[in-house]
């Protein structure tokens, strides 16, 4: 009888294996029959009417580019999945290609493009898979969510394998439990990296460097009142934000200490004495504390994001102001050049008119002499005119007397001709005198215009230092982004700690039987929170290192500083050579260089001894030396379209 039972069991096992094999084979055949299908998700309803095939063939070429298809692509069929039409979530559309390679080309082109849009809807493409494969893939949903929160690259390999890439190494998992163990190790590594001395050390100069960059920018904005007010507002906002960050970090420390030193010990005692109701109350209180700090951290992340946008807006204002100022300077210089050219042209004309006037004066004198000589020649025959010709210069009355005394027609004609020539010269002289006077008036008018243009040009502030402001604000943006990433990491850490804290919550129902497991989970959570609190204490100095009077410079407007005071703060010497040579640099510029990681070796004296710049510099070197804000390692998030996951 026993042999019969064993034989039947053997047959059953063999039949079970056979059924499993055939089921997998059937599922594989089903997926192979679907391999030329493609699912389109989020495509609005009714846009394909009346011919879905024609619409999709045309739309794919317009959206992804005709060049992705070396030969004309053919869609055999296309239809929506059955179900009710919902305007909020369109039904999935399935299209069947004649050529499987066209499916691959569409998936690759969509992945390369990044976002495929139809109107304001983002369209996604997925391969058409069987229900069994989709069920197996959904087992990894929770793990994929954690991988996304850690910014780790992942994908699903056919039929249902999770592929994870960490630090260039790739692992594949068929069983979700194996993936969970691997994820646990990754989270512990992230926790260690988050609070490593190097990570915190990189962030140490944040508050002080930001204050120094604001100080440098503020000094550069003398004579730019609008930008000065703008930067003052941004500096105050940053100072308040760092104060809020300090308070939030302190709240993280206190919450961690309260959990480790008070709540977890009481929770442990409640569990040890088999009091599940009391344990539930303690867990509820812990949940309230943790939710509050997570909300606070999320709020800080949002503040950094908004403030970074405000600083970016201020940077744009600086760039716009520089462009407008350069444009004003160019226009004013052009106007001054035109005014100067006009003035020089008028002066040249005046000089020419003066020379012509002198020449006319010479001609008039010559003509007078000619008339006088002619009068003397004709008075030799007229005794009555001799005395007048010898004594009185020729004027109109004398000429008239000559006309009355001279009866020779030829002499009369000659005298009239000389008189006409003299009158013409006098008329030209009068016209030229008028012209000279007009030119002098115009010169005075244009000299006033040139003086006004010169005054307007000198009233335009020099934008030479606006590039420094733009550079400083860009560095401040980089610092704010780094700090935002820091707080995002803190938020991820808190969510991990929340999961760690309540991982054994369901065990309370069977507290008697699962007491040891629950106590073990509490101990693990206590260790994690203790590590988090120690890390917060290390990181708390990030926002406290700034000097007490770091923003005292905001009390004085840079426009009110004398040249000597301004040069004390900024590099002395306004020439580019002086700036490039680095001579006589002011205190703020030195501090900025120190905060950027410059190593000060001092000046060598005759006896070879080194002298530090000051005790203040020496202290800063000990804290600030080394590279500041290295680029964070942020791996791309997993893309469901890479390996294809059903919609």
PDB file of C-alpha atoms in Angstrom, residues 105-346:
ATOM      1  CA  UNK A 105      12.559  51.450 -33.263  1.00  0.00           C
ATOM      2  CA  UNK A 106       9.558  53.206 -31.697  1.00  0.00           C
ATOM      3  CA  UNK A 107      10.621  52.219 -28.153  1.00  0.00           C
ATOM      4  CA  UNK A 108      14.202  53.379 -28.779  1.00  0.00           C
ATOM      5  CA  UNK A 109      13.127  56.681 -30.354  1.00  0.00           C
ATOM      6  CA  UNK A 110      10.709  57.398 -27.474  1.00  0.00           C
ATOM      7  CA  UNK A 111      13.444  56.676 -24.922  1.00  0.00           C
ATOM      8  CA  UNK A 112      15.921  58.959 -26.720  1.00  0.00           C
ATOM      9  CA  UNK A 113      13.399  61.787 -26.999  1.00  0.00           C
ATOM     10  CA  UNK A 114      12.665  61.651 -23.273  1.00  0.00           C
ATOM     11  CA  UNK A 115       9.108  62.980 -23.326  1.00  0.00           C
ATOM     12  CA  UNK A 116       6.594  62.283 -26.073  1.00  0.00           C
ATOM     13  CA  UNK A 117       3.676  64.708 -25.933  1.00  0.00           C
ATOM     14  CA  UNK A 118       0.258  64.941 -27.522  1.00  0.00           C
ATOM     15  CA  UNK A 119      -1.027  68.376 -26.621  1.00  0.00           C
ATOM     16  CA  UNK A 120      -0.478  68.660 -22.868  1.00  0.00           C
ATOM     17  CA  UNK A 121      -0.533  64.864 -22.313  1.00  0.00           C
ATOM     18  CA  UNK A 122       2.673  62.843 -21.923  1.00  0.00           C
ATOM     19  CA  UNK A 123       2.424  59.663 -23.988  1.00  0.00           C
ATOM     20  CA  UNK A 124       4.169  56.454 -22.912  1.00  0.00           C
ATOM     21  CA  UNK A 125       4.913  53.291 -24.866  1.00  0.00           C
ATOM     22  CA  UNK A 126       5.045  49.799 -23.330  1.00  0.00           C
ATOM     23  CA  UNK A 127       5.336  46.316 -24.834  1.00  0.00           C
ATOM     24  CA  UNK A 128       2.166  44.226 -24.722  1.00  0.00           C
ATOM     25  CA  UNK A 129       2.757  41.462 -22.157  1.00  0.00           C
ATOM     26  CA  UNK A 130       0.615  38.654 -20.766  1.00  0.00           C
ATOM     27  CA  UNK A 131      -1.256  38.973 -17.482  1.00  0.00           C
ATOM     28  CA  UNK A 132       1.043  36.424 -15.772  1.00  0.00           C
ATOM     29  CA  UNK A 133       4.201  38.353 -16.641  1.00  0.00           C
ATOM     30  CA  UNK A 134       2.632  41.602 -15.445  1.00  0.00           C
ATOM     31  CA  UNK A 135       1.639  39.908 -12.164  1.00  0.00           C
ATOM     32  CA  UNK A 136       5.191  38.702 -11.618  1.00  0.00           C
ATOM     33  CA  UNK A 137       6.606  42.138 -12.365  1.00  0.00           C
ATOM     34  CA  UNK A 138       4.262  43.871  -9.930  1.00  0.00           C
ATOM     35  CA  UNK A 139       5.894  41.968  -7.068  1.00  0.00           C
ATOM     36  CA  UNK A 140       8.826  44.404  -7.378  1.00  0.00           C
ATOM     37  CA  UNK A 141       6.699  47.607  -7.198  1.00  0.00           C
ATOM     38  CA  UNK A 142       7.607  48.459  -3.579  1.00  0.00           C
ATOM     39  CA  UNK A 143      11.294  47.812  -4.229  1.00  0.00           C
ATOM     40  CA  UNK A 144      11.251  49.987  -7.341  1.00  0.00           C
ATOM     41  CA  UNK A 145       9.727  52.827  -5.328  1.00  0.00           C
ATOM     42  CA  UNK A 146      12.609  52.611  -2.825  1.00  0.00           C
ATOM     43  CA  UNK A 147      15.144  52.506  -5.672  1.00  0.00           C
ATOM     44  CA  UNK A 148      13.616  55.662  -7.140  1.00  0.00           C
ATOM     45  CA  UNK A 149      13.875  57.417  -3.772  1.00  0.00           C
ATOM     46  CA  UNK A 150      17.585  56.509  -3.704  1.00  0.00           C
ATOM     47  CA  UNK A 151      18.070  57.714  -7.312  1.00  0.00           C
ATOM     48  CA  UNK A 152      19.382  54.292  -8.387  1.00  0.00           C
ATOM     49  CA  UNK A 153      19.153  52.991 -11.927  1.00  0.00           C
ATOM     50  CA  UNK A 154      16.957  49.919 -12.390  1.00  0.00           C
ATOM     51  CA  UNK A 155      14.941  48.075 -14.993  1.00  0.00           C
ATOM     52  CA  UNK A 156      12.859  44.961 -15.598  1.00  0.00           C
ATOM     53  CA  UNK A 157      14.325  42.217 -17.788  1.00  0.00           C
ATOM     54  CA  UNK A 158      12.005  39.805 -19.592  1.00  0.00           C
ATOM     55  CA  UNK A 159      10.115  38.056 -18.269  1.00  0.00           C
ATOM     56  CA  UNK A 160      10.267  39.341 -14.663  1.00  0.00           C
ATOM     57  CA  UNK A 161      13.783  40.006 -13.402  1.00  0.00           C
ATOM     58  CA  UNK A 162      14.763  43.167 -11.533  1.00  0.00           C
ATOM     59  CA  UNK A 163      18.075  44.607 -12.718  1.00  0.00           C
ATOM     60  CA  UNK A 164      19.781  47.152 -10.430  1.00  0.00           C
ATOM     61  CA  UNK A 165      22.956  49.094 -11.192  1.00  0.00           C
ATOM     62  CA  UNK A 166      24.967  50.497  -8.280  1.00  0.00           C
ATOM     63  CA  UNK A 167      28.404  52.101  -8.717  1.00  0.00           C
ATOM     64  CA  UNK A 168      28.808  50.539 -12.144  1.00  0.00           C
ATOM     65  CA  UNK A 169      27.943  47.023 -10.946  1.00  0.00           C
ATOM     66  CA  UNK A 170      24.748  45.302 -12.099  1.00  0.00           C
ATOM     67  CA  UNK A 171      22.726  42.735 -10.150  1.00  0.00           C
ATOM     68  CA  UNK A 172      19.621  40.799 -11.235  1.00  0.00           C
ATOM     69  CA  UNK A 173      16.923  39.381  -8.945  1.00  0.00           C
ATOM     70  CA  UNK A 174      14.113  36.937  -9.663  1.00  0.00           C
ATOM     71  CA  UNK A 175      12.883  36.809  -6.066  1.00  0.00           C
ATOM     72  CA  UNK A 176      11.679  40.051  -4.399  1.00  0.00           C
ATOM     73  CA  UNK A 177      13.001  38.854  -1.011  1.00  0.00           C
ATOM     74  CA  UNK A 178      16.568  38.739  -2.386  1.00  0.00           C
ATOM     75  CA  UNK A 179      16.096  42.224  -3.789  1.00  0.00           C
ATOM     76  CA  UNK A 180      14.857  43.474  -0.398  1.00  0.00           C
ATOM     77  CA  UNK A 181      17.987  42.181   1.335  1.00  0.00           C
ATOM     78  CA  UNK A 182      20.151  43.859  -1.276  1.00  0.00           C
ATOM     79  CA  UNK A 183      18.176  47.101  -0.876  1.00  0.00           C
ATOM     80  CA  UNK A 184      18.659  46.973   2.894  1.00  0.00           C
ATOM     81  CA  UNK A 185      22.424  46.924   2.398  1.00  0.00           C
ATOM     82  CA  UNK A 186      22.205  49.840  -0.043  1.00  0.00           C
ATOM     83  CA  UNK A 187      20.166  51.919   2.419  1.00  0.00           C
ATOM     84  CA  UNK A 188      22.719  51.309   5.165  1.00  0.00           C
ATOM     85  CA  UNK A 189      25.481  52.395   2.781  1.00  0.00           C
ATOM     86  CA  UNK A 190      23.535  55.533   1.898  1.00  0.00           C
ATOM     87  CA  UNK A 191      23.063  56.272   5.597  1.00  0.00           C
ATOM     88  CA  UNK A 192      26.806  55.996   6.211  1.00  0.00           C
ATOM     89  CA  UNK A 193      27.639  58.117   3.169  1.00  0.00           C
ATOM     90  CA  UNK A 194      25.085  60.754   4.162  1.00  0.00           C
ATOM     91  CA  UNK A 195      26.862  61.466   7.437  1.00  0.00           C
ATOM     92  CA  UNK A 196      30.449  60.695   6.436  1.00  0.00           C
ATOM     93  CA  UNK A 197      33.066  63.251   7.615  1.00  0.00           C
ATOM     94  CA  UNK A 198      33.948  64.062   3.994  1.00  0.00           C
ATOM     95  CA  UNK A 199      30.303  64.760   3.111  1.00  0.00           C
ATOM     96  CA  UNK A 200      29.817  67.100   6.054  1.00  0.00           C
ATOM     97  CA  UNK A 201      33.245  68.708   5.554  1.00  0.00           C
ATOM     98  CA  UNK A 202      32.315  69.605   1.979  1.00  0.00           C
ATOM     99  CA  UNK A 203      29.302  71.546   3.270  1.00  0.00           C
ATOM    100  CA  UNK A 204      31.066  73.331   6.148  1.00  0.00           C
ATOM    101  CA  UNK A 205      31.898  76.613   4.370  1.00  0.00           C
ATOM    102  CA  UNK A 206      28.358  77.014   2.988  1.00  0.00           C
ATOM    103  CA  UNK A 207      27.033  79.730   5.311  1.00  0.00           C
ATOM    104  CA  UNK A 208      30.251  81.743   5.492  1.00  0.00           C
ATOM    105  CA  UNK A 209      31.017  81.509   1.786  1.00  0.00           C
ATOM    106  CA  UNK A 210      27.474  82.621   0.943  1.00  0.00           C
ATOM    107  CA  UNK A 211      27.792  85.680   3.205  1.00  0.00           C
ATOM    108  CA  UNK A 212      31.147  86.613   1.633  1.00  0.00           C
ATOM    109  CA  UNK A 213      29.755  86.257  -1.886  1.00  0.00           C
ATOM    110  CA  UNK A 214      26.812  88.495  -0.974  1.00  0.00           C
ATOM    111  CA  UNK A 215      29.248  91.042   0.491  1.00  0.00           C
ATOM    112  CA  UNK A 216      31.305  91.013  -2.688  1.00  0.00           C
ATOM    113  CA  UNK A 217      28.187  91.400  -4.847  1.00  0.00           C
ATOM    114  CA  UNK A 218      26.872  94.183  -2.635  1.00  0.00           C
ATOM    115  CA  UNK A 219      30.081  96.200  -3.010  1.00  0.00           C
ATOM    116  CA  UNK A 220      29.930  95.880  -6.790  1.00  0.00           C
ATOM    117  CA  UNK A 221      26.469  97.456  -6.946  1.00  0.00           C
ATOM    118  CA  UNK A 222      27.414 101.005  -5.962  1.00  0.00           C
ATOM    119  CA  UNK A 223      25.364 103.395  -8.169  1.00  0.00           C
ATOM    120  CA  UNK A 224      22.903 100.600  -9.036  1.00  0.00           C
ATOM    121  CA  UNK A 225      20.180 101.308  -6.427  1.00  0.00           C
ATOM    122  CA  UNK A 226      17.580  98.863  -7.800  1.00  0.00           C
ATOM    123  CA  UNK A 227      20.008  95.972  -7.889  1.00  0.00           C
ATOM    124  CA  UNK A 228      21.374  97.020  -4.500  1.00  0.00           C
ATOM    125  CA  UNK A 229      17.910  96.731  -2.936  1.00  0.00           C
ATOM    126  CA  UNK A 230      17.341  93.428  -4.722  1.00  0.00           C
ATOM    127  CA  UNK A 231      20.575  91.852  -3.475  1.00  0.00           C
ATOM    128  CA  UNK A 232      19.967  93.185   0.037  1.00  0.00           C
ATOM    129  CA  UNK A 233      16.588  91.416   0.059  1.00  0.00           C
ATOM    130  CA  UNK A 234      18.110  88.175  -1.208  1.00  0.00           C
ATOM    131  CA  UNK A 235      20.878  88.324   1.405  1.00  0.00           C
ATOM    132  CA  UNK A 236      18.361  88.807   4.223  1.00  0.00           C
ATOM    133  CA  UNK A 237      16.229  85.941   2.875  1.00  0.00           C
ATOM    134  CA  UNK A 238      19.280  83.669   2.738  1.00  0.00           C
ATOM    135  CA  UNK A 239      20.241  84.613   6.276  1.00  0.00           C
ATOM    136  CA  UNK A 240      16.729  83.769   7.499  1.00  0.00           C
ATOM    137  CA  UNK A 241      16.750  80.517   5.518  1.00  0.00           C
ATOM    138  CA  UNK A 242      20.004  79.447   7.153  1.00  0.00           C
ATOM    139  CA  UNK A 243      18.477  80.297  10.522  1.00  0.00           C
ATOM    140  CA  UNK A 244      15.461  78.092   9.727  1.00  0.00           C
ATOM    141  CA  UNK A 245      17.817  75.330   8.580  1.00  0.00           C
ATOM    142  CA  UNK A 246      19.700  75.560  11.864  1.00  0.00           C
ATOM    143  CA  UNK A 247      16.433  75.318  13.807  1.00  0.00           C
ATOM    144  CA  UNK A 248      15.249  72.342  11.743  1.00  0.00           C
ATOM    145  CA  UNK A 249      18.554  70.550  12.239  1.00  0.00           C
ATOM    146  CA  UNK A 250      18.247  71.142  15.983  1.00  0.00           C
ATOM    147  CA  UNK A 251      14.727  69.694  15.858  1.00  0.00           C
ATOM    148  CA  UNK A 252      16.114  66.592  14.110  1.00  0.00           C
ATOM    149  CA  UNK A 253      18.695  66.205  16.893  1.00  0.00           C
ATOM    150  CA  UNK A 254      16.125  66.616  19.664  1.00  0.00           C
ATOM    151  CA  UNK A 255      13.635  64.254  18.021  1.00  0.00           C
ATOM    152  CA  UNK A 256      16.342  61.624  17.665  1.00  0.00           C
ATOM    153  CA  UNK A 257      17.390  62.028  21.295  1.00  0.00           C
ATOM    154  CA  UNK A 258      13.782  61.832  22.523  1.00  0.00           C
ATOM    155  CA  UNK A 259      13.201  58.638  20.572  1.00  0.00           C
ATOM    156  CA  UNK A 260      16.471  56.978  21.612  1.00  0.00           C
ATOM    157  CA  UNK A 261      16.605  58.094  25.227  1.00  0.00           C
ATOM    158  CA  UNK A 262      12.910  58.140  26.185  1.00  0.00           C
ATOM    159  CA  UNK A 263      10.376  56.581  23.851  1.00  0.00           C
ATOM    160  CA  UNK A 264      12.213  53.448  22.665  1.00  0.00           C
ATOM    161  CA  UNK A 265      13.193  52.379  26.243  1.00  0.00           C
ATOM    162  CA  UNK A 266       9.582  52.819  27.388  1.00  0.00           C
ATOM    163  CA  UNK A 267       8.344  50.923  24.320  1.00  0.00           C
ATOM    164  CA  UNK A 268      10.778  48.112  25.089  1.00  0.00           C
ATOM    165  CA  UNK A 269       9.532  47.832  28.677  1.00  0.00           C
ATOM    166  CA  UNK A 270       5.911  47.830  27.521  1.00  0.00           C
ATOM    167  CA  UNK A 271       6.642  44.965  25.131  1.00  0.00           C
ATOM    168  CA  UNK A 272       8.635  43.034  27.719  1.00  0.00           C
ATOM    169  CA  UNK A 273       5.662  43.287  30.144  1.00  0.00           C
ATOM    170  CA  UNK A 274       3.215  42.182  27.410  1.00  0.00           C
ATOM    171  CA  UNK A 275       1.240  45.428  27.259  1.00  0.00           C
ATOM    172  CA  UNK A 276       0.310  45.785  23.597  1.00  0.00           C
ATOM    173  CA  UNK A 277      -2.104  48.697  24.148  1.00  0.00           C
ATOM    174  CA  UNK A 278       0.610  50.764  25.764  1.00  0.00           C
ATOM    175  CA  UNK A 279       3.045  49.755  23.009  1.00  0.00           C
ATOM    176  CA  UNK A 280       0.547  50.952  20.377  1.00  0.00           C
ATOM    177  CA  UNK A 281       0.271  54.335  22.152  1.00  0.00           C
ATOM    178  CA  UNK A 282       4.054  54.724  22.194  1.00  0.00           C
ATOM    179  CA  UNK A 283       4.244  53.866  18.493  1.00  0.00           C
ATOM    180  CA  UNK A 284       1.491  56.393  17.740  1.00  0.00           C
ATOM    181  CA  UNK A 285       3.420  59.085  19.599  1.00  0.00           C
ATOM    182  CA  UNK A 286       6.590  58.173  17.714  1.00  0.00           C
ATOM    183  CA  UNK A 287       4.683  58.409  14.449  1.00  0.00           C
ATOM    184  CA  UNK A 288       3.481  61.923  15.314  1.00  0.00           C
ATOM    185  CA  UNK A 289       7.035  63.070  16.117  1.00  0.00           C
ATOM    186  CA  UNK A 290       8.487  61.551  12.968  1.00  0.00           C
ATOM    187  CA  UNK A 291       5.711  62.956  10.732  1.00  0.00           C
ATOM    188  CA  UNK A 292       6.283  66.426  12.168  1.00  0.00           C
ATOM    189  CA  UNK A 293      10.014  66.390  11.449  1.00  0.00           C
ATOM    190  CA  UNK A 294       9.475  64.937   7.957  1.00  0.00           C
ATOM    191  CA  UNK A 295       6.975  67.717   7.225  1.00  0.00           C
ATOM    192  CA  UNK A 296       9.444  70.296   8.516  1.00  0.00           C
ATOM    193  CA  UNK A 297      12.252  68.940   6.328  1.00  0.00           C
ATOM    194  CA  UNK A 298       9.963  68.873   3.271  1.00  0.00           C
ATOM    195  CA  UNK A 299       9.103  72.500   3.995  1.00  0.00           C
ATOM    196  CA  UNK A 300      12.809  73.402   4.177  1.00  0.00           C
ATOM    197  CA  UNK A 301      13.441  71.693   0.822  1.00  0.00           C
ATOM    198  CA  UNK A 302      10.606  73.726  -0.698  1.00  0.00           C
ATOM    199  CA  UNK A 303      12.039  76.937   0.777  1.00  0.00           C
ATOM    200  CA  UNK A 304      15.447  76.231  -0.740  1.00  0.00           C
ATOM    201  CA  UNK A 305      13.849  75.558  -4.102  1.00  0.00           C
ATOM    202  CA  UNK A 306      11.855  78.812  -4.040  1.00  0.00           C
ATOM    203  CA  UNK A 307      14.795  80.836  -2.749  1.00  0.00           C
ATOM    204  CA  UNK A 308      17.063  79.435  -5.435  1.00  0.00           C
ATOM    205  CA  UNK A 309      14.540  80.578  -8.048  1.00  0.00           C
ATOM    206  CA  UNK A 310      14.545  84.059  -6.473  1.00  0.00           C
ATOM    207  CA  UNK A 311      18.355  84.204  -6.610  1.00  0.00           C
ATOM    208  CA  UNK A 312      18.213  83.017 -10.231  1.00  0.00           C
ATOM    209  CA  UNK A 313      15.758  85.842 -10.939  1.00  0.00           C
ATOM    210  CA  UNK A 314      18.163  88.325  -9.331  1.00  0.00           C
ATOM    211  CA  UNK A 315      20.964  86.952 -11.491  1.00  0.00           C
ATOM    212  CA  UNK A 316      18.803  87.547 -14.557  1.00  0.00           C
ATOM    213  CA  UNK A 317      18.151  91.106 -13.353  1.00  0.00           C
ATOM    214  CA  UNK A 318      21.898  91.703 -13.087  1.00  0.00           C
ATOM    215  CA  UNK A 319      22.456  90.386 -16.614  1.00  0.00           C
ATOM    216  CA  UNK A 320      19.588  92.518 -17.925  1.00  0.00           C
ATOM    217  CA  UNK A 321      20.920  95.608 -16.120  1.00  0.00           C
ATOM    218  CA  UNK A 322      24.390  95.043 -17.577  1.00  0.00           C
ATOM    219  CA  UNK A 323      22.996  94.708 -21.095  1.00  0.00           C
ATOM    220  CA  UNK A 324      20.888  97.855 -20.699  1.00  0.00           C
ATOM    221  CA  UNK A 325      23.773  99.804 -19.146  1.00  0.00           C
ATOM    222  CA  UNK A 326      26.154  98.763 -21.922  1.00  0.00           C
ATOM    223  CA  UNK A 327      23.514  99.797 -24.424  1.00  0.00           C
ATOM    224  CA  UNK A 328      23.123 103.193 -22.745  1.00  0.00           C
ATOM    225  CA  UNK A 329      26.889 103.694 -22.706  1.00  0.00           C
ATOM    226  CA  UNK A 330      27.137 102.757 -26.383  1.00  0.00           C
ATOM    227  CA  UNK A 331      24.325 105.137 -27.310  1.00  0.00           C
ATOM    228  CA  UNK A 332      25.759 107.944 -25.186  1.00  0.00           C
ATOM    229  CA  UNK A 333      29.254 107.454 -26.602  1.00  0.00           C
ATOM    230  CA  UNK A 334      27.799 107.525 -30.100  1.00  0.00           C
ATOM    231  CA  UNK A 335      25.886 110.705 -29.304  1.00  0.00           C
ATOM    232  CA  UNK A 336      29.004 112.319 -27.838  1.00  0.00           C
ATOM    233  CA  UNK A 337      31.008 111.307 -30.892  1.00  0.00           C
ATOM    234  CA  UNK A 338      28.407 112.790 -33.218  1.00  0.00           C
ATOM    235  CA  UNK A 339      28.264 115.981 -31.128  1.00  0.00           C
ATOM    236  CA  UNK A 340      32.052 116.245 -31.120  1.00  0.00           C
ATOM    237  CA  UNK A 341      32.216 115.717 -34.888  1.00  0.00           C
ATOM    238  CA  UNK A 342      29.557 118.385 -35.456  1.00  0.00           C
ATOM    239  CA  UNK A 343      31.389 120.773 -33.128  1.00  0.00           C
ATOM    240  CA  UNK A 344      34.697 120.179 -34.886  1.00  0.00           C
ATOM    241  CA  UNK A 345      33.004 120.725 -38.259  1.00  0.00           C
ATOM    242  CA  UNK A 346      31.527 124.036 -37.073  1.00  0.00           C
TER     243      UNK A 346
END
